[in-house]
XYZ file of C-alpha atoms in Angstrom:
661
model
C 29.536 -61.551 -44.874
C 28.808 -64.718 -43.253
C 31.572 -66.830 -42.068
C 31.863 -70.761 -40.799
C 32.965 -71.947 -37.749
C 34.220 -75.957 -37.349
C 31.987 -77.862 -35.485
C 33.412 -81.253 -34.410
C 33.245 -83.540 -31.172
C 35.169 -86.750 -30.439
C 32.600 -89.325 -30.192
C 31.758 -90.762 -26.642
C 32.379 -94.424 -25.850
C 28.980 -96.343 -24.445
C 26.824 -94.181 -26.523
C 28.787 -94.113 -29.909
C 25.898 -95.432 -32.207
C 23.630 -92.526 -31.362
C 25.926 -90.111 -30.822
C 27.479 -90.961 -34.560
C 23.672 -90.559 -35.577
C 22.762 -87.152 -33.882
C 26.373 -85.959 -35.651
C 25.089 -87.310 -39.072
C 21.788 -85.267 -38.480
C 23.585 -81.858 -37.782
C 26.013 -82.076 -40.693
C 22.672 -82.590 -42.902
C 21.425 -79.142 -41.574
C 18.435 -80.675 -39.932
C 18.664 -78.643 -37.093
C 15.110 -78.977 -35.371
C 15.364 -82.837 -36.044
C 19.212 -82.722 -33.988
C 17.311 -80.716 -31.213
C 14.867 -83.318 -30.867
C 17.067 -85.825 -30.845
C 19.464 -84.708 -28.266
C 16.944 -83.648 -25.439
C 15.596 -87.435 -25.898
C 19.329 -88.914 -25.504
C 19.891 -86.199 -22.652
C 16.568 -87.446 -20.793
C 18.187 -91.032 -20.970
C 21.608 -90.174 -19.889
C 21.012 -88.251 -17.133
C 18.182 -90.762 -15.902
C 20.821 -93.614 -16.484
C 24.315 -91.920 -15.818
C 23.694 -88.725 -13.819
C 23.090 -85.231 -14.719
C 27.008 -84.720 -14.563
C 27.892 -87.720 -16.213
C 30.601 -87.756 -19.336
C 27.633 -89.305 -21.394
C 25.475 -85.839 -20.709
C 28.729 -83.968 -21.633
C 28.925 -85.581 -24.933
C 25.325 -84.993 -25.474
C 25.429 -81.520 -24.745
C 28.340 -80.586 -26.835
C 26.214 -81.728 -29.270
C 23.245 -79.926 -28.927
C 25.328 -76.632 -28.220
C 26.418 -77.096 -32.176
C 22.485 -77.763 -33.115
C 21.850 -74.755 -30.700
C 23.735 -71.982 -32.727
C 23.827 -73.090 -36.440
C 20.260 -73.346 -35.811
C 20.134 -69.318 -35.018
C 19.947 -69.604 -31.190
C 22.918 -67.634 -29.834
C 22.869 -66.349 -26.305
C 23.960 -66.655 -22.553
C 21.759 -69.835 -22.207
C 23.392 -71.703 -24.690
C 26.910 -70.642 -23.330
C 25.768 -71.701 -20.144
C 25.518 -75.409 -21.680
C 28.646 -75.316 -23.327
C 30.394 -74.177 -20.146
C 28.605 -77.208 -18.224
C 29.915 -79.808 -20.912
C 33.660 -78.656 -20.343
C 33.029 -78.466 -16.304
C 31.749 -81.761 -16.807
C 34.818 -83.122 -18.966
C 37.907 -80.932 -17.541
C 36.721 -82.628 -14.074
C 36.378 -85.838 -15.341
C 39.463 -85.842 -17.939
C 41.620 -83.157 -16.906
C 43.025 -80.126 -19.572
C 44.719 -82.513 -21.712
C 41.825 -84.862 -22.927
C 40.353 -85.039 -26.640
C 37.052 -84.694 -25.310
C 37.912 -81.775 -22.973
C 39.439 -79.875 -25.755
C 35.989 -80.314 -28.004
C 34.390 -78.954 -25.168
C 36.734 -75.970 -25.215
C 36.137 -75.927 -29.043
C 32.603 -75.509 -28.479
C 33.186 -72.804 -26.037
C 35.136 -70.694 -28.510
C 32.333 -70.982 -31.381
C 29.743 -69.595 -28.926
C 31.762 -66.605 -27.717
C 32.665 -65.951 -31.401
C 29.171 -66.299 -32.337
C 27.927 -63.883 -29.469
C 30.552 -61.342 -30.551
C 33.006 -61.669 -27.602
C 36.115 -62.225 -30.059
C 38.747 -61.570 -27.115
C 37.557 -64.737 -25.566
C 37.018 -66.723 -28.190
C 40.035 -66.079 -29.820
C 42.083 -66.738 -26.149
C 39.679 -70.216 -25.596
C 40.571 -71.194 -29.896
C 44.493 -70.310 -28.776
C 44.496 -72.878 -25.728
C 42.556 -75.031 -27.654
C 44.818 -75.324 -30.820
C 47.867 -75.608 -28.259
C 46.219 -78.580 -26.284
C 45.438 -80.640 -29.665
C 49.149 -79.999 -30.823
C 50.222 -81.323 -27.858
C 48.090 -84.578 -27.723
C 47.527 -85.405 -31.262
C 50.016 -86.485 -34.234
C 50.650 -83.205 -36.734
C 48.121 -83.251 -39.776
C 45.389 -84.330 -37.467
C 41.681 -83.513 -39.129
C 41.433 -81.637 -35.148
C 43.888 -79.537 -35.473
C 42.794 -78.157 -38.500
C 39.326 -77.179 -36.831
C 41.355 -75.382 -34.349
C 43.621 -73.285 -37.128
C 40.453 -72.679 -38.973
C 38.792 -71.283 -36.150
C 41.772 -69.157 -34.729
C 42.125 -68.037 -38.110
C 38.343 -66.347 -38.004
C 38.883 -64.517 -34.895
C 42.195 -63.174 -36.291
C 40.400 -62.247 -39.607
C 37.738 -60.425 -37.900
C 40.150 -58.457 -35.409
C 42.060 -57.347 -38.346
C 45.391 -59.830 -38.311
C 45.219 -60.814 -41.972
C 48.706 -62.119 -41.431
C 47.930 -64.722 -39.307
C 44.502 -65.703 -40.541
C 45.543 -66.404 -44.039
C 48.685 -68.549 -42.908
C 45.964 -70.366 -40.182
C 43.503 -70.362 -42.705
C 46.106 -71.955 -45.519
C 47.507 -74.550 -43.157
C 43.821 -76.027 -42.288
C 43.310 -76.356 -45.626
C 45.980 -77.799 -46.188
C 45.318 -80.604 -43.561
C 41.472 -81.142 -44.892
C 42.742 -81.703 -48.077
C 45.152 -84.716 -47.224
C 43.012 -86.071 -44.942
C 39.340 -86.157 -46.932
C 40.659 -85.222 -50.461
C 39.520 -81.761 -52.476
C 35.906 -82.204 -52.510
C 34.803 -83.246 -49.090
C 32.577 -81.372 -46.752
C 35.109 -81.049 -44.167
C 36.819 -78.260 -46.790
C 33.589 -76.038 -47.080
C 34.268 -73.975 -44.000
C 37.926 -73.205 -44.657
C 37.562 -72.475 -48.145
C 34.537 -70.615 -47.490
C 36.603 -68.358 -44.774
C 39.881 -68.062 -47.509
C 37.030 -66.711 -49.725
C 36.189 -63.736 -47.055
C 39.856 -62.644 -46.436
C 40.074 -62.168 -50.252
C 37.060 -60.317 -50.263
C 38.042 -58.137 -47.215
C 41.414 -57.279 -48.932
C 39.417 -56.240 -52.083
C 40.169 -59.276 -54.347
C 37.073 -59.660 -55.804
C 38.253 -62.221 -58.107
C 39.588 -64.510 -55.884
C 37.140 -64.210 -53.241
C 34.432 -65.652 -56.271
C 36.686 -68.432 -56.738
C 36.687 -69.725 -53.358
C 32.739 -69.078 -52.995
C 31.707 -70.996 -55.478
C 34.364 -74.118 -54.771
C 32.767 -74.018 -51.262
C 29.508 -73.767 -52.953
C 29.939 -76.308 -55.024
C 31.257 -78.572 -52.146
C 27.865 -77.898 -50.451
C 26.142 -79.014 -53.402
C 27.958 -81.836 -54.437
C 27.555 -83.404 -50.707
C 23.965 -82.468 -49.603
C 22.031 -81.093 -52.459
C 21.246 -77.096 -52.842
C 19.137 -76.977 -49.975
C 21.200 -77.189 -47.163
C 21.622 -74.549 -44.630
C 25.514 -73.685 -45.403
C 24.728 -72.967 -49.145
C 22.699 -69.897 -47.994
C 25.732 -68.413 -46.162
C 27.681 -68.517 -49.259
C 25.015 -67.261 -51.513
C 25.108 -64.524 -49.202
C 28.604 -63.654 -49.691
C 28.504 -63.907 -53.352
C 25.519 -61.501 -53.099
C 27.779 -58.915 -51.202
C 30.492 -59.533 -53.550
C 28.098 -58.270 -56.684
C 26.400 -55.831 -54.770
C 29.827 -53.750 -53.860
C 30.335 -53.948 -57.134
C 27.197 -52.157 -58.284
C 25.407 -55.301 -59.730
C 22.441 -55.033 -58.282
C 20.011 -57.442 -60.102
C 22.543 -60.240 -59.746
C 22.841 -59.291 -55.905
C 19.087 -59.679 -55.862
C 18.928 -62.938 -57.856
C 21.576 -64.338 -55.165
C 19.290 -63.190 -52.266
C 16.448 -64.869 -53.076
C 18.118 -67.862 -53.849
C 19.839 -67.739 -50.330
C 15.948 -66.836 -48.575
C 14.696 -69.847 -50.566
C 17.265 -72.432 -49.066
C 16.598 -71.158 -45.354
C 12.805 -71.218 -46.272
C 13.087 -74.714 -46.985
C 15.673 -75.455 -44.176
C 15.801 -73.775 -41.352
C 12.814 -70.978 -41.688
C 12.623 -67.443 -42.037
C 13.162 -66.091 -38.706
C 16.237 -67.657 -38.685
C 19.160 -64.725 -38.353
C 20.517 -65.653 -41.837
C 17.607 -64.934 -43.260
C 17.061 -61.974 -41.477
C 20.587 -60.893 -42.407
C 19.593 -61.775 -46.337
C 16.411 -59.158 -45.735
C 18.710 -56.915 -44.719
C 20.630 -56.806 -47.906
C 17.696 -56.634 -49.744
C 16.803 -53.541 -48.414
C 20.388 -52.218 -49.400
C 19.853 -53.675 -53.298
C 16.349 -51.954 -52.712
C 17.850 -48.786 -52.099
C 20.507 -48.658 -54.365
C 17.841 -50.059 -57.259
C 15.777 -46.426 -56.252
C 12.843 -48.270 -54.326
C 13.469 -45.997 -51.296
C 10.431 -46.918 -49.340
C 10.878 -50.455 -49.633
C 14.301 -50.110 -48.485
C 13.306 -47.969 -45.179
C 10.852 -50.362 -44.330
C 13.180 -53.431 -44.590
C 15.719 -51.882 -42.716
C 13.077 -50.986 -39.510
C 11.945 -54.477 -39.889
C 14.600 -56.325 -40.167
C 16.564 -54.324 -36.999
C 13.321 -54.751 -34.725
C 13.708 -58.658 -35.550
C 16.977 -58.567 -34.739
C 17.096 -56.807 -31.593
C 14.379 -59.357 -30.632
C 16.439 -62.076 -31.801
C 20.040 -61.251 -30.556
C 21.282 -60.291 -27.326
C 21.415 -56.410 -26.968
C 25.028 -55.592 -27.423
C 25.639 -58.636 -30.539
C 27.879 -57.150 -33.294
C 25.428 -58.179 -36.771
C 23.342 -54.841 -34.949
C 26.125 -52.613 -36.094
C 25.389 -52.738 -39.813
C 21.473 -52.696 -39.605
C 21.833 -49.686 -37.234
C 23.887 -48.029 -39.601
C 21.301 -48.566 -42.386
C 18.419 -47.437 -40.184
C 20.381 -43.867 -39.303
C 20.934 -43.727 -42.864
C 17.222 -43.603 -43.246
C 16.701 -41.360 -40.741
C 19.150 -38.910 -41.927
C 17.316 -39.057 -45.320
C 14.038 -38.483 -43.360
C 15.523 -34.777 -41.803
C 15.447 -36.903 -38.341
C 18.971 -36.044 -37.728
C 18.808 -36.195 -33.716
C 17.544 -39.796 -33.989
C 20.009 -40.705 -36.768
C 23.018 -39.206 -34.920
C 21.726 -41.253 -31.609
C 21.390 -44.810 -33.645
C 24.768 -44.079 -35.145
C 26.538 -43.276 -31.600
C 24.948 -46.345 -30.322
C 26.650 -48.402 -33.063
C 29.800 -46.748 -32.963
C 29.798 -47.336 -29.321
C 29.265 -50.976 -29.984
C 31.629 -50.976 -32.660
C 34.167 -49.860 -30.316
C 33.635 -52.627 -27.422
C 33.515 -55.055 -30.308
C 35.939 -54.621 -33.303
C 38.221 -51.590 -31.308
C 38.831 -48.096 -32.146
C 40.699 -48.787 -35.731
C 37.998 -52.104 -36.517
C 36.794 -51.222 -40.140
C 33.081 -50.966 -39.012
C 33.965 -48.251 -36.188
C 35.857 -45.820 -38.755
C 33.172 -46.648 -41.232
C 30.250 -45.518 -38.851
C 32.756 -42.150 -37.874
C 32.935 -41.422 -41.443
C 29.089 -41.532 -41.361
C 28.769 -39.642 -38.805
C 30.334 -37.009 -40.953
C 28.330 -37.515 -44.128
C 25.128 -37.038 -41.430
C 26.668 -33.400 -39.967
C 27.346 -32.469 -43.489
C 23.759 -33.015 -44.344
C 22.504 -31.010 -41.543
C 24.360 -28.279 -42.126
C 27.435 -28.845 -39.422
C 30.010 -28.103 -41.296
C 33.185 -27.764 -38.672
C 31.766 -31.257 -37.089
C 31.480 -33.003 -40.237
C 35.362 -31.763 -41.175
C 36.141 -33.301 -37.361
C 34.036 -36.460 -37.690
C 35.945 -37.342 -41.061
C 39.191 -36.422 -39.934
C 38.982 -38.978 -37.116
C 37.705 -41.258 -39.144
C 40.852 -41.279 -41.655
C 42.902 -41.307 -38.830
C 41.264 -44.540 -37.518
C 41.417 -45.975 -40.919
C 45.295 -44.894 -41.816
C 46.199 -46.548 -38.312
C 44.113 -49.584 -39.006
C 45.869 -50.044 -42.970
C 49.375 -49.492 -41.552
C 48.788 -52.817 -39.066
C 47.036 -54.664 -42.318
C 49.553 -53.883 -45.023
C 52.881 -55.036 -43.531
C 51.270 -58.519 -43.524
C 50.118 -57.808 -47.525
C 51.856 -57.620 -50.595
C 52.195 -54.767 -52.827
C 49.505 -55.087 -55.083
C 47.501 -56.169 -52.046
C 48.328 -53.347 -49.915
C 47.218 -51.239 -52.731
C 44.028 -52.782 -53.425
C 43.122 -52.761 -49.611
C 43.445 -49.074 -49.758
C 41.705 -48.205 -53.034
C 38.974 -50.163 -51.447
C 38.496 -49.093 -47.987
C 38.906 -45.290 -49.563
C 39.733 -42.201 -48.284
C 37.417 -41.220 -45.390
C 38.099 -37.620 -45.664
C 35.907 -37.815 -49.042
C 32.999 -37.377 -46.671
C 33.864 -34.198 -45.636
C 35.599 -32.633 -48.693
C 32.272 -30.594 -49.355
C 31.907 -29.421 -46.110
C 35.585 -27.999 -46.128
C 35.345 -26.139 -49.300
C 31.836 -24.548 -47.582
C 33.381 -23.257 -44.312
C 36.263 -21.838 -46.830
C 33.748 -19.747 -48.667
C 31.947 -18.417 -45.377
C 35.584 -17.345 -44.318
C 35.912 -15.936 -47.482
C 32.714 -13.997 -47.706
C 33.620 -12.200 -44.468
C 31.565 -11.175 -41.303
C 32.291 -14.388 -39.715
C 32.508 -13.776 -35.869
C 35.807 -14.043 -33.971
C 34.855 -17.686 -32.489
C 33.739 -18.887 -35.462
C 36.265 -17.958 -37.889
C 38.468 -19.405 -35.226
C 36.703 -22.817 -35.253
C 36.470 -22.846 -39.203
C 40.231 -22.165 -39.802
C 41.274 -25.259 -37.040
C 38.830 -27.502 -39.198
C 40.739 -26.198 -42.234
C 43.756 -26.871 -40.441
C 43.028 -30.216 -39.325
C 42.198 -31.422 -42.246
C 45.360 -30.258 -44.372
C 47.086 -32.078 -41.561
C 45.545 -35.434 -42.075
C 45.539 -35.078 -45.819
C 49.497 -34.794 -45.267
C 49.602 -37.913 -43.763
C 47.128 -39.992 -45.691
C 48.776 -38.995 -49.252
C 52.118 -40.312 -47.263
C 50.431 -43.501 -46.043
C 50.898 -46.085 -48.934
C 54.476 -44.877 -50.232
C 55.181 -44.598 -46.892
C 54.067 -48.067 -45.889
C 55.821 -49.547 -48.923
C 58.767 -47.765 -49.023
C 59.844 -48.033 -45.592
C 59.103 -51.523 -45.879
C 61.698 -51.706 -48.787
C 64.370 -49.621 -47.686
C 64.415 -51.595 -43.677
C 64.733 -55.127 -45.894
C 67.478 -53.612 -48.164
C 69.455 -52.535 -44.936
C 68.842 -55.411 -43.317
C 71.603 -57.813 -42.162
C 69.849 -61.069 -40.812
C 70.055 -64.247 -42.921
C 66.447 -65.120 -42.910
C 65.332 -61.895 -44.680
C 68.466 -62.183 -46.898
C 67.535 -65.586 -47.884
C 63.981 -64.314 -48.273
C 64.767 -61.420 -50.865
C 66.700 -64.190 -52.779
C 63.800 -66.228 -53.042
C 61.784 -63.265 -54.218
C 64.452 -62.491 -56.839
C 64.249 -65.838 -58.303
C 60.628 -65.715 -58.448
C 60.935 -62.140 -60.148
C 63.117 -63.819 -62.449
C 60.921 -66.742 -63.251
C 57.911 -64.226 -63.847
C 59.898 -62.112 -66.243
C 60.657 -65.278 -68.376
C 57.088 -66.491 -68.664
C 55.981 -63.318 -69.420
C 58.517 -63.354 -72.237
C 57.055 -66.322 -73.087
C 53.529 -65.286 -73.133
C 54.056 -62.321 -75.410
C 55.614 -64.505 -77.930
C 52.598 -66.225 -78.052
C 52.313 -69.213 -75.688
C 48.991 -69.379 -74.210
C 48.136 -73.121 -73.725
C 46.764 -74.194 -70.089
C 49.783 -75.646 -68.880
C 51.507 -71.947 -69.616
C 48.545 -70.049 -67.823
C 49.107 -72.486 -64.898
C 52.463 -72.220 -64.519
C 52.103 -68.189 -64.622
C 48.966 -68.668 -61.791
C 51.388 -70.574 -59.956
C 54.568 -68.167 -60.249
C 52.175 -65.307 -59.601
C 51.146 -66.630 -56.454
C 54.472 -67.583 -55.383
C 55.563 -63.979 -55.548
C 52.525 -62.787 -53.664
C 53.590 -65.299 -50.942
C 57.195 -64.480 -50.811
C 56.496 -60.755 -50.589
C 53.667 -61.228 -47.842
C 56.767 -63.141 -45.461
C 58.807 -60.017 -46.407
C 56.335 -58.182 -45.318
C 56.257 -60.040 -41.951
C 59.624 -59.675 -41.568
C 59.642 -55.990 -42.024
C 56.982 -55.167 -39.732
C 58.949 -56.927 -37.119
C 61.986 -54.633 -38.043
C 60.061 -51.945 -37.505
C 59.070 -52.386 -34.233
C 62.826 -52.126 -33.178
C 62.731 -48.528 -35.102
C 61.360 -45.059 -34.264
C 58.218 -44.576 -36.150
C 58.016 -40.729 -37.086
C 54.863 -38.848 -38.742
C 55.168 -35.936 -41.099
C 52.116 -33.703 -41.017
C 51.116 -30.385 -41.564
C 53.611 -28.523 -39.138
C 56.560 -30.759 -40.110
C 55.484 -29.341 -44.263
C 55.295 -25.962 -43.185
C 58.593 -26.026 -41.805
C 60.036 -27.137 -44.859
C 58.975 -24.974 -46.660
C 61.570 -22.241 -47.879
C 60.641 -18.928 -47.458
C 57.910 -16.948 -50.022
C 57.151 -20.117 -51.390
C 53.490 -21.294 -51.432
C 52.171 -25.251 -51.602
C 49.468 -25.915 -53.708
C 47.840 -29.560 -53.563
C 45.038 -30.465 -56.028
C 42.521 -33.166 -55.200
C 39.215 -34.461 -56.121
C 36.206 -35.371 -54.370
C 32.747 -37.241 -55.475
C 29.505 -34.888 -54.864
C 26.195 -36.675 -55.385
C 24.226 -34.784 -56.999
C 20.385 -35.356 -56.575
C 18.021 -36.704 -59.355
C 15.696 -34.556 -60.803
C 13.341 -37.508 -61.029
C 11.078 -39.110 -57.861
C 12.002 -42.341 -56.492
C 14.624 -42.328 -59.454
C 18.121 -44.711 -59.260
C 20.603 -43.379 -56.983
C 22.149 -39.732 -56.974
C 24.260 -39.600 -60.057
C 27.855 -38.621 -59.011
C 29.903 -35.474 -59.885
C 33.783 -35.054 -59.778
C 34.926 -31.977 -58.047
C 38.399 -30.725 -58.016
C 39.628 -28.304 -55.556
C 43.369 -27.038 -53.682
C 44.796 -26.648 -50.749
C 47.199 -23.862 -50.326
C 50.056 -23.251 -47.678
C 52.265 -20.603 -47.475
C 54.842 -19.940 -44.379
C 53.449 -18.109 -42.794
C 49.660 -18.204 -43.347
C 46.978 -20.533 -42.345
C 46.195 -23.105 -44.921
C 43.647 -22.345 -47.203
C 40.930 -24.801 -49.274
C 40.030 -23.508 -52.995
C 36.947 -24.755 -55.088
C 38.206 -25.042 -58.412
C 35.009 -26.596 -60.299
C 33.646 -29.589 -61.758
C 35.274 -32.410 -63.434
C 33.570 -32.401 -66.669
C 34.148 -28.542 -67.423
C 37.875 -28.443 -66.176
C 38.780 -31.846 -68.591
C 37.408 -30.158 -71.258
C 39.711 -27.567 -71.304
C 42.575 -29.551 -70.363
C 41.773 -32.041 -73.573
C 41.639 -28.875 -75.552
C 44.666 -27.190 -74.559
C 46.201 -30.452 -75.559
C 45.021 -30.615 -78.414
C 46.041 -27.439 -79.598
C 49.211 -28.003 -77.884
C 50.308 -31.210 -79.743
C 49.237 -29.892 -83.068
C 51.958 -29.016 -85.269
C 51.757 -25.437 -86.857
C 50.145 -24.938 -90.330
C 53.287 -24.249 -93.139
C 51.369 -20.813 -93.968
C 51.965 -17.894 -91.792
C 48.345 -17.031 -91.570
C 47.169 -20.453 -90.828
C 50.371 -20.818 -88.096
C 48.914 -17.324 -86.619
C 45.255 -18.825 -86.390
C 46.552 -22.197 -84.676
C 48.935 -19.752 -82.205
C 45.541 -17.724 -81.314
C 43.707 -21.080 -80.563
C 45.969 -22.274 -78.583
C 46.588 -19.276 -76.584
C 42.877 -19.113 -76.289
C 42.296 -22.649 -74.556
C 45.518 -21.747 -72.295
C 43.726 -19.040 -70.942
C 40.446 -20.478 -70.741
C 42.352 -23.325 -68.502
C 44.330 -20.922 -66.506
C 41.398 -19.196 -65.585
C 39.492 -22.161 -64.421
C 42.871 -24.064 -63.107
C 45.273 -21.400 -61.586
C 43.592 -17.956 -61.457
C 41.393 -18.909 -58.198
C 45.004 -20.159 -56.492
C 46.520 -17.306 -57.593
C 44.638 -14.450 -56.384
C 45.348 -16.884 -52.625
C 49.163 -16.982 -53.158
C 49.966 -13.788 -54.016
C 53.411 -12.704 -54.767
C 55.643 -15.644 -54.071
C 59.251 -16.386 -55.897
C 58.371 -19.926 -56.403
C 55.492 -22.717 -55.813
C 55.542 -26.532 -55.180
C 52.916 -28.271 -56.714
C 51.114 -31.655 -55.604
C 49.458 -33.214 -58.470
C 46.018 -35.009 -58.323
C 46.197 -38.118 -56.022
C 44.908 -40.838 -58.442
């Protein structure tokens, strides 16, 4: 995804006209022209006022903006931003608007270089200073709110990011109206937040609004339009609409070709996206070439530890794995994983995504124990990240996020069953058998924790809130109750036939009000939960809770990719596989393959049809109907239950956990 920071510097007295002109050139997207103009202005200001003058600092601040917007993001640019800040801080102190503007500019460079921790600190200091020296609702406060929210979004703090994005947008709408270019960045960034939460409809709404704002103010060929087009393209690609995605990608490249050139980092990003699309459309050769070329271009353009390299290294590793070059693929993934940990943290989305892909690579290479270990670690990280993020979301948003991010254990389901098959066939050396059993146990333990994740998160939230006695929480609960009543009345009204625009507008506003109230309560419950002792239920706790001579059977599914029989065909078809996990109190856990979904579901359907058909009145026909019912039941039992029965033996009772879907 491409993102927008807001760049804004107050005009310096004495060179106001030239600075305003330079600002306008940058806003028009003519970054090369702006840099030429800045060089001339710097030479003149240095000669007239000296190299450490405030006039030079004012020009440097704008030059830094033109440089990073034009694609140059490195230590040299950061040094220029630091010099401008040093000059202004020396002359004006920390509480001057010009000093604060340079702090914001330096924060932008830190963010663009992937130093999110330092960027967050700089943005927070900028916001605090602006709130101290500027009136409430000032446009520069909106700038700081937007930029701080962006780094919060990048580091997974969705609650604070949403609050600050919405506050920034409110200020800018009040200052400039709903269609001004100054709104574009914040509108775009709110779309990013919705996309991260899996809300495609809302994300597209904000992206198209941002695109309309750009085109109304500057026409279709402004560099900022390419950023929005890329994000729209990624939404279509994620939904499997690859032809639509390709069209938006080509539009974005055309914009960049007409403005900043195809060697710009944004153009390289779009070519990476086209490599992904080519793979999904079945053109593996083009995909591999584009991935490798894009990584080389990025390495020559960006610094060695820039986070934009992470997804490209991931994709190149995928290509290497497909070619059977597992050692090279793993080395590339380990490099990406290390960079992701340093950039996004151990629980960042990119980190557990790469950890999961390591599981896939090991599975493809036949290293099944390692595949299970990597998938379990990826799921543990995902679950920890989910608990942190879900507390800031409404229930529907939390459920959507869990669905979009997926269960990382899916990457090792087939490996798990292969390991169990190996164990069941016998003749396994003791060390190997112990390693396999440890992997099965590890998987089981994580599955127990993952299945309860969302219900535990939302259930604990509700229990804590209902038990709370403080006034703020009670007031929030009352507000939510009122909104729920209003929503119920509206839905009843809708069922009676009212569907005009005013009704739909009111319904939409009420739904959004409910989401805001739920988010506020989620934040409150997060605060309360910090005071409570957390307890994670795992395999040992489940085993201990089982009554004597009892078996626990948990059914599950995973999607197994079947390679296409055609060369250079579209992506492999996905076949759903049913399996079960079996646990008895005194025995190690086991995994049991049930079979493919089409056959099992056909047997279930046939049994349901026979069971739901009333018996004929004639005894002869009734006997035949009963025989068909019994045959359908036996066929279903043989596939669904008999493989389990051989594992559990003679028990007093069986506890069944149904498929988690």
